[in-house]
């Protein structure tokens, strides 16, 4: 189902996020996700109160909608209307782990509409007893369908406006659902996800748990975002989300056992709906902390790349590069005396080319240089990820026969750890953090290649090189 033609309600307010720089006396905005520059008319620029913009006059609603779409602005939470939590049904897919189910139901609290879907556990009697004690409806599936099928089975029984999907290894924190529901003041929002943090269990603390607390695959960081392919936040986990039932249709793609959350998000976006990430709300996840379970889960995530590449061609590309930035990376990887001068020359030409498209701005060359610098930094980051994560089997083979490949791979592996350690500030020494970081990438990359080999396709491994900015 496509979103309604309804417009944003009066008073809906957004604020330019910290990626955005305001220039030309408020006429130019540079930032967003991916980074871009836009030019405002005088009338549009006058609608802002500082960095905030409210839907309060003709044309402001369309501008707010545009800024949300391109990732330049985020809703101001305290200006959004409160929603009715009684119009929500919780759907919990479960397989075994009755103690975790009990913990989750306790965190949800009493007097809530809850459907527990047992995905053909070997023994569902304890889960059934726990659900009954919490006043939840219990459904036992005759065969194991996986998370997607179990959630869909629960979704078909939902009669409220909103549904909360939450896995049984999660804990719902106080106020999280109420916070997320506020975003549905935007009639185009189909799904909203909180920040997923680690569940603090004193009996399960080790170096893997500390790494996961700092850099879990489910934790998308402290900054709110519009979620869409190729953006800074391109997906959210459905381990804990709130969704508009009418937007979901039949729900998840039946049969998908990995990547079903990414598939749902991208499908909703393709239909014209909006998906948001809101870290002001949190849920706690019981991370895997034994090395074997943790590595298997990372590899399992990687195997989903092939199915996503088939369903959403191009969106799963491990890197998105412009031809000029590819040339810069090739020059730097050559590691010759002329490498840096050539890379700088290519970047200078790219900056001039970009600036010619920004003629309405007061300082087009300055903006062009900044956009080019941002592009180079992003290209370096993506190239490092290719060497250490997505293409590491090729990097290892190349390192055996080439000193330049070996130097580039080692440099990328070390620099990535240093930058990530500074960014995440984990409660872990840099050596063990570095080992976990590399093991994380090795496991995911192995799963990615395994999925590609099984599917006999390199679609999930190929970068997307585009000339259009």
PDB file of C-alpha atoms in Angstrom, residues 192-347:
ATOM      1  CA  UNK A 192      10.120   3.801  13.443  1.00  0.00           C
ATOM      2  CA  UNK A 193      12.956   2.071  15.275  1.00  0.00           C
ATOM      3  CA  UNK A 194      14.668   2.903  18.578  1.00  0.00           C
ATOM      4  CA  UNK A 195      18.345   2.612  19.392  1.00  0.00           C
ATOM      5  CA  UNK A 196      19.218  -0.952  20.399  1.00  0.00           C
ATOM      6  CA  UNK A 197      21.723  -1.070  23.249  1.00  0.00           C
ATOM      7  CA  UNK A 198      23.238  -4.009  25.104  1.00  0.00           C
ATOM      8  CA  UNK A 199      21.327  -5.602  27.963  1.00  0.00           C
ATOM      9  CA  UNK A 200      23.546  -5.363  31.013  1.00  0.00           C
ATOM     10  CA  UNK A 201      23.850  -8.804  32.590  1.00  0.00           C
ATOM     11  CA  UNK A 202      26.649  -9.161  35.143  1.00  0.00           C
ATOM     12  CA  UNK A 203      26.925 -12.895  34.473  1.00  0.00           C
ATOM     13  CA  UNK A 204      27.644 -12.355  30.765  1.00  0.00           C
ATOM     14  CA  UNK A 205      30.402  -9.736  30.776  1.00  0.00           C
ATOM     15  CA  UNK A 206      33.501 -10.536  28.714  1.00  0.00           C
ATOM     16  CA  UNK A 207      35.519  -8.877  25.971  1.00  0.00           C
ATOM     17  CA  UNK A 208      32.993  -9.835  23.276  1.00  0.00           C
ATOM     18  CA  UNK A 209      30.135  -8.306  25.271  1.00  0.00           C
ATOM     19  CA  UNK A 210      32.142  -5.116  25.787  1.00  0.00           C
ATOM     20  CA  UNK A 211      32.837  -4.941  22.067  1.00  0.00           C
ATOM     21  CA  UNK A 212      29.146  -5.485  21.297  1.00  0.00           C
ATOM     22  CA  UNK A 213      28.159  -2.790  23.785  1.00  0.00           C
ATOM     23  CA  UNK A 214      30.299  -0.363  21.783  1.00  0.00           C
ATOM     24  CA  UNK A 215      29.760  -1.656  18.263  1.00  0.00           C
ATOM     25  CA  UNK A 216      26.789  -3.978  17.983  1.00  0.00           C
ATOM     26  CA  UNK A 217      25.416  -4.543  14.484  1.00  0.00           C
ATOM     27  CA  UNK A 218      22.023  -3.521  15.882  1.00  0.00           C
ATOM     28  CA  UNK A 219      23.190  -0.236  17.435  1.00  0.00           C
ATOM     29  CA  UNK A 220      22.920   2.501  14.787  1.00  0.00           C
ATOM     30  CA  UNK A 221      24.301   5.287  16.920  1.00  0.00           C
ATOM     31  CA  UNK A 222      23.149   8.359  18.852  1.00  0.00           C
ATOM     32  CA  UNK A 223      21.895  10.485  15.946  1.00  0.00           C
ATOM     33  CA  UNK A 224      18.298  10.396  14.614  1.00  0.00           C
ATOM     34  CA  UNK A 225      17.864   9.859  10.895  1.00  0.00           C
ATOM     35  CA  UNK A 226      15.582   9.227   7.973  1.00  0.00           C
ATOM     36  CA  UNK A 227      16.224   5.628   6.949  1.00  0.00           C
ATOM     37  CA  UNK A 228      16.595   4.835   3.273  1.00  0.00           C
ATOM     38  CA  UNK A 229      18.989   2.991   0.947  1.00  0.00           C
ATOM     39  CA  UNK A 230      22.364   4.705   0.453  1.00  0.00           C
ATOM     40  CA  UNK A 231      21.799   7.069   3.377  1.00  0.00           C
ATOM     41  CA  UNK A 232      23.890   7.281   6.564  1.00  0.00           C
ATOM     42  CA  UNK A 233      21.353   4.961   8.216  1.00  0.00           C
ATOM     43  CA  UNK A 234      20.247   2.658   5.417  1.00  0.00           C
ATOM     44  CA  UNK A 235      18.348   0.043   7.447  1.00  0.00           C
ATOM     45  CA  UNK A 236      17.022  -0.752  10.909  1.00  0.00           C
ATOM     46  CA  UNK A 237      16.636  -4.042  12.731  1.00  0.00           C
ATOM     47  CA  UNK A 238      13.099  -5.236  13.400  1.00  0.00           C
ATOM     48  CA  UNK A 239      14.197  -6.752  16.708  1.00  0.00           C
ATOM     49  CA  UNK A 240      12.203  -3.816  18.125  1.00  0.00           C
ATOM     50  CA  UNK A 241      10.139  -1.462  15.936  1.00  0.00           C
ATOM     51  CA  UNK A 242       6.764   0.253  15.887  1.00  0.00           C
ATOM     52  CA  UNK A 243       4.889   0.221  12.581  1.00  0.00           C
ATOM     53  CA  UNK A 244       1.679   1.498  11.026  1.00  0.00           C
ATOM     54  CA  UNK A 245      -0.357  -1.625  10.292  1.00  0.00           C
ATOM     55  CA  UNK A 246      -1.963  -0.298   7.101  1.00  0.00           C
ATOM     56  CA  UNK A 247       1.473   0.447   5.630  1.00  0.00           C
ATOM     57  CA  UNK A 248       2.762  -3.103   6.157  1.00  0.00           C
ATOM     58  CA  UNK A 249       0.239  -4.890   3.990  1.00  0.00           C
ATOM     59  CA  UNK A 250       1.074  -8.586   4.208  1.00  0.00           C
ATOM     60  CA  UNK A 251       4.193  -7.738   6.208  1.00  0.00           C
ATOM     61  CA  UNK A 252       7.570  -9.377   5.778  1.00  0.00           C
ATOM     62  CA  UNK A 253       8.572 -11.473   2.782  1.00  0.00           C
ATOM     63  CA  UNK A 254       7.670 -15.044   3.744  1.00  0.00           C
ATOM     64  CA  UNK A 255      10.569 -17.456   3.594  1.00  0.00           C
ATOM     65  CA  UNK A 256      13.304 -14.887   4.274  1.00  0.00           C
ATOM     66  CA  UNK A 257      15.261 -16.021   7.336  1.00  0.00           C
ATOM     67  CA  UNK A 258      17.951 -13.362   7.163  1.00  0.00           C
ATOM     68  CA  UNK A 259      17.791  -9.797   5.895  1.00  0.00           C
ATOM     69  CA  UNK A 260      14.010  -9.717   6.232  1.00  0.00           C
ATOM     70  CA  UNK A 261      14.223  -6.484   8.222  1.00  0.00           C
ATOM     71  CA  UNK A 262      16.319  -4.723   5.568  1.00  0.00           C
ATOM     72  CA  UNK A 263      13.968  -6.008   2.870  1.00  0.00           C
ATOM     73  CA  UNK A 264      10.910  -4.642   4.683  1.00  0.00           C
ATOM     74  CA  UNK A 265      12.479  -1.211   5.215  1.00  0.00           C
ATOM     75  CA  UNK A 266      13.561  -0.875   1.592  1.00  0.00           C
ATOM     76  CA  UNK A 267      10.199  -2.114   0.313  1.00  0.00           C
ATOM     77  CA  UNK A 268       8.375   0.492   2.394  1.00  0.00           C
ATOM     78  CA  UNK A 269      10.676   3.240   1.110  1.00  0.00           C
ATOM     79  CA  UNK A 270      10.185   2.090  -2.484  1.00  0.00           C
ATOM     80  CA  UNK A 271       6.417   2.396  -1.968  1.00  0.00           C
ATOM     81  CA  UNK A 272       6.832   6.018  -0.875  1.00  0.00           C
ATOM     82  CA  UNK A 273       6.622   5.556   2.904  1.00  0.00           C
ATOM     83  CA  UNK A 274       9.067   7.087   5.346  1.00  0.00           C
ATOM     84  CA  UNK A 275      11.094   5.077   7.889  1.00  0.00           C
ATOM     85  CA  UNK A 276      12.778   6.780  10.855  1.00  0.00           C
ATOM     86  CA  UNK A 277      15.440   5.968  13.417  1.00  0.00           C
ATOM     87  CA  UNK A 278      14.940   7.568  16.843  1.00  0.00           C
ATOM     88  CA  UNK A 279      17.737   7.016  19.397  1.00  0.00           C
ATOM     89  CA  UNK A 280      15.881   9.012  22.071  1.00  0.00           C
ATOM     90  CA  UNK A 281      13.993   5.738  22.591  1.00  0.00           C
ATOM     91  CA  UNK A 282      15.965   2.616  23.436  1.00  0.00           C
ATOM     92  CA  UNK A 283      15.543  -1.116  23.779  1.00  0.00           C
ATOM     93  CA  UNK A 284      18.034  -3.508  25.359  1.00  0.00           C
ATOM     94  CA  UNK A 285      19.223  -6.598  23.506  1.00  0.00           C
ATOM     95  CA  UNK A 286      20.840  -9.684  25.003  1.00  0.00           C
ATOM     96  CA  UNK A 287      23.919  -9.925  22.804  1.00  0.00           C
ATOM     97  CA  UNK A 288      25.655 -13.173  21.951  1.00  0.00           C
ATOM     98  CA  UNK A 289      28.855 -13.252  23.968  1.00  0.00           C
ATOM     99  CA  UNK A 290      30.468 -16.626  23.262  1.00  0.00           C
ATOM    100  CA  UNK A 291      32.959 -16.338  20.424  1.00  0.00           C
ATOM    101  CA  UNK A 292      31.477 -19.144  18.314  1.00  0.00           C
ATOM    102  CA  UNK A 293      27.834 -17.981  18.619  1.00  0.00           C
ATOM    103  CA  UNK A 294      28.846 -14.371  18.003  1.00  0.00           C
ATOM    104  CA  UNK A 295      30.912 -15.163  14.894  1.00  0.00           C
ATOM    105  CA  UNK A 296      28.210 -17.457  13.480  1.00  0.00           C
ATOM    106  CA  UNK A 297      25.626 -14.689  13.860  1.00  0.00           C
ATOM    107  CA  UNK A 298      27.869 -12.186  12.062  1.00  0.00           C
ATOM    108  CA  UNK A 299      28.416 -14.657   9.224  1.00  0.00           C
ATOM    109  CA  UNK A 300      24.669 -15.371   9.122  1.00  0.00           C
ATOM    110  CA  UNK A 301      23.985 -11.660   8.610  1.00  0.00           C
ATOM    111  CA  UNK A 302      26.435 -11.686   5.716  1.00  0.00           C
ATOM    112  CA  UNK A 303      24.660 -14.536   3.915  1.00  0.00           C
ATOM    113  CA  UNK A 304      21.604 -12.291   3.532  1.00  0.00           C
ATOM    114  CA  UNK A 305      23.407 -10.072   1.039  1.00  0.00           C
ATOM    115  CA  UNK A 306      22.609 -12.297  -1.959  1.00  0.00           C
ATOM    116  CA  UNK A 307      18.820 -12.350  -1.398  1.00  0.00           C
ATOM    117  CA  UNK A 308      18.784  -8.596  -0.840  1.00  0.00           C
ATOM    118  CA  UNK A 309      20.788  -8.025  -4.027  1.00  0.00           C
ATOM    119  CA  UNK A 310      18.171  -9.982  -5.980  1.00  0.00           C
ATOM    120  CA  UNK A 311      15.214  -8.162  -4.434  1.00  0.00           C
ATOM    121  CA  UNK A 312      16.754  -4.685  -4.355  1.00  0.00           C
ATOM    122  CA  UNK A 313      19.355  -4.456  -7.136  1.00  0.00           C
ATOM    123  CA  UNK A 314      22.041  -1.874  -6.434  1.00  0.00           C
ATOM    124  CA  UNK A 315      21.022  -1.014  -2.888  1.00  0.00           C
ATOM    125  CA  UNK A 316      23.203  -3.719  -1.341  1.00  0.00           C
ATOM    126  CA  UNK A 317      26.387  -2.588  -3.136  1.00  0.00           C
ATOM    127  CA  UNK A 318      29.360  -2.721  -0.719  1.00  0.00           C
ATOM    128  CA  UNK A 319      30.573   0.662  -1.982  1.00  0.00           C
ATOM    129  CA  UNK A 320      29.043   3.554  -3.914  1.00  0.00           C
ATOM    130  CA  UNK A 321      31.650   5.561  -5.787  1.00  0.00           C
ATOM    131  CA  UNK A 322      31.820   8.209  -8.480  1.00  0.00           C
ATOM    132  CA  UNK A 323      34.253   7.566 -11.356  1.00  0.00           C
ATOM    133  CA  UNK A 324      36.513  10.436 -10.242  1.00  0.00           C
ATOM    134  CA  UNK A 325      36.731   9.017  -6.708  1.00  0.00           C
ATOM    135  CA  UNK A 326      37.601   5.585  -8.125  1.00  0.00           C
ATOM    136  CA  UNK A 327      40.467   7.262  -9.965  1.00  0.00           C
ATOM    137  CA  UNK A 328      41.622   8.884  -6.728  1.00  0.00           C
ATOM    138  CA  UNK A 329      41.574   5.540  -4.900  1.00  0.00           C
ATOM    139  CA  UNK A 330      43.417   3.752  -7.714  1.00  0.00           C
ATOM    140  CA  UNK A 331      46.093   6.474  -7.674  1.00  0.00           C
ATOM    141  CA  UNK A 332      46.552   6.183  -3.899  1.00  0.00           C
ATOM    142  CA  UNK A 333      46.586   2.383  -3.927  1.00  0.00           C
ATOM    143  CA  UNK A 334      49.319   2.440  -6.591  1.00  0.00           C
ATOM    144  CA  UNK A 335      51.660   3.796  -3.854  1.00  0.00           C
ATOM    145  CA  UNK A 336      53.985   5.561  -6.290  1.00  0.00           C
ATOM    146  CA  UNK A 337      55.787   8.867  -6.001  1.00  0.00           C
ATOM    147  CA  UNK A 338      53.143  10.408  -8.252  1.00  0.00           C
ATOM    148  CA  UNK A 339      50.162   8.906  -6.348  1.00  0.00           C
ATOM    149  CA  UNK A 340      49.367  11.812  -4.002  1.00  0.00           C
ATOM    150  CA  UNK A 341      49.936  14.578  -6.604  1.00  0.00           C
ATOM    151  CA  UNK A 342      47.724  12.724  -9.098  1.00  0.00           C
ATOM    152  CA  UNK A 343      45.002  12.139  -6.486  1.00  0.00           C
ATOM    153  CA  UNK A 344      45.065  15.826  -5.584  1.00  0.00           C
ATOM    154  CA  UNK A 345      44.889  16.791  -9.257  1.00  0.00           C
ATOM    155  CA  UNK A 346      41.887  14.546  -9.909  1.00  0.00           C
ATOM    156  CA  UNK A 347      40.185  15.912  -6.795  1.00  0.00           C
TER     157      UNK A 347
END
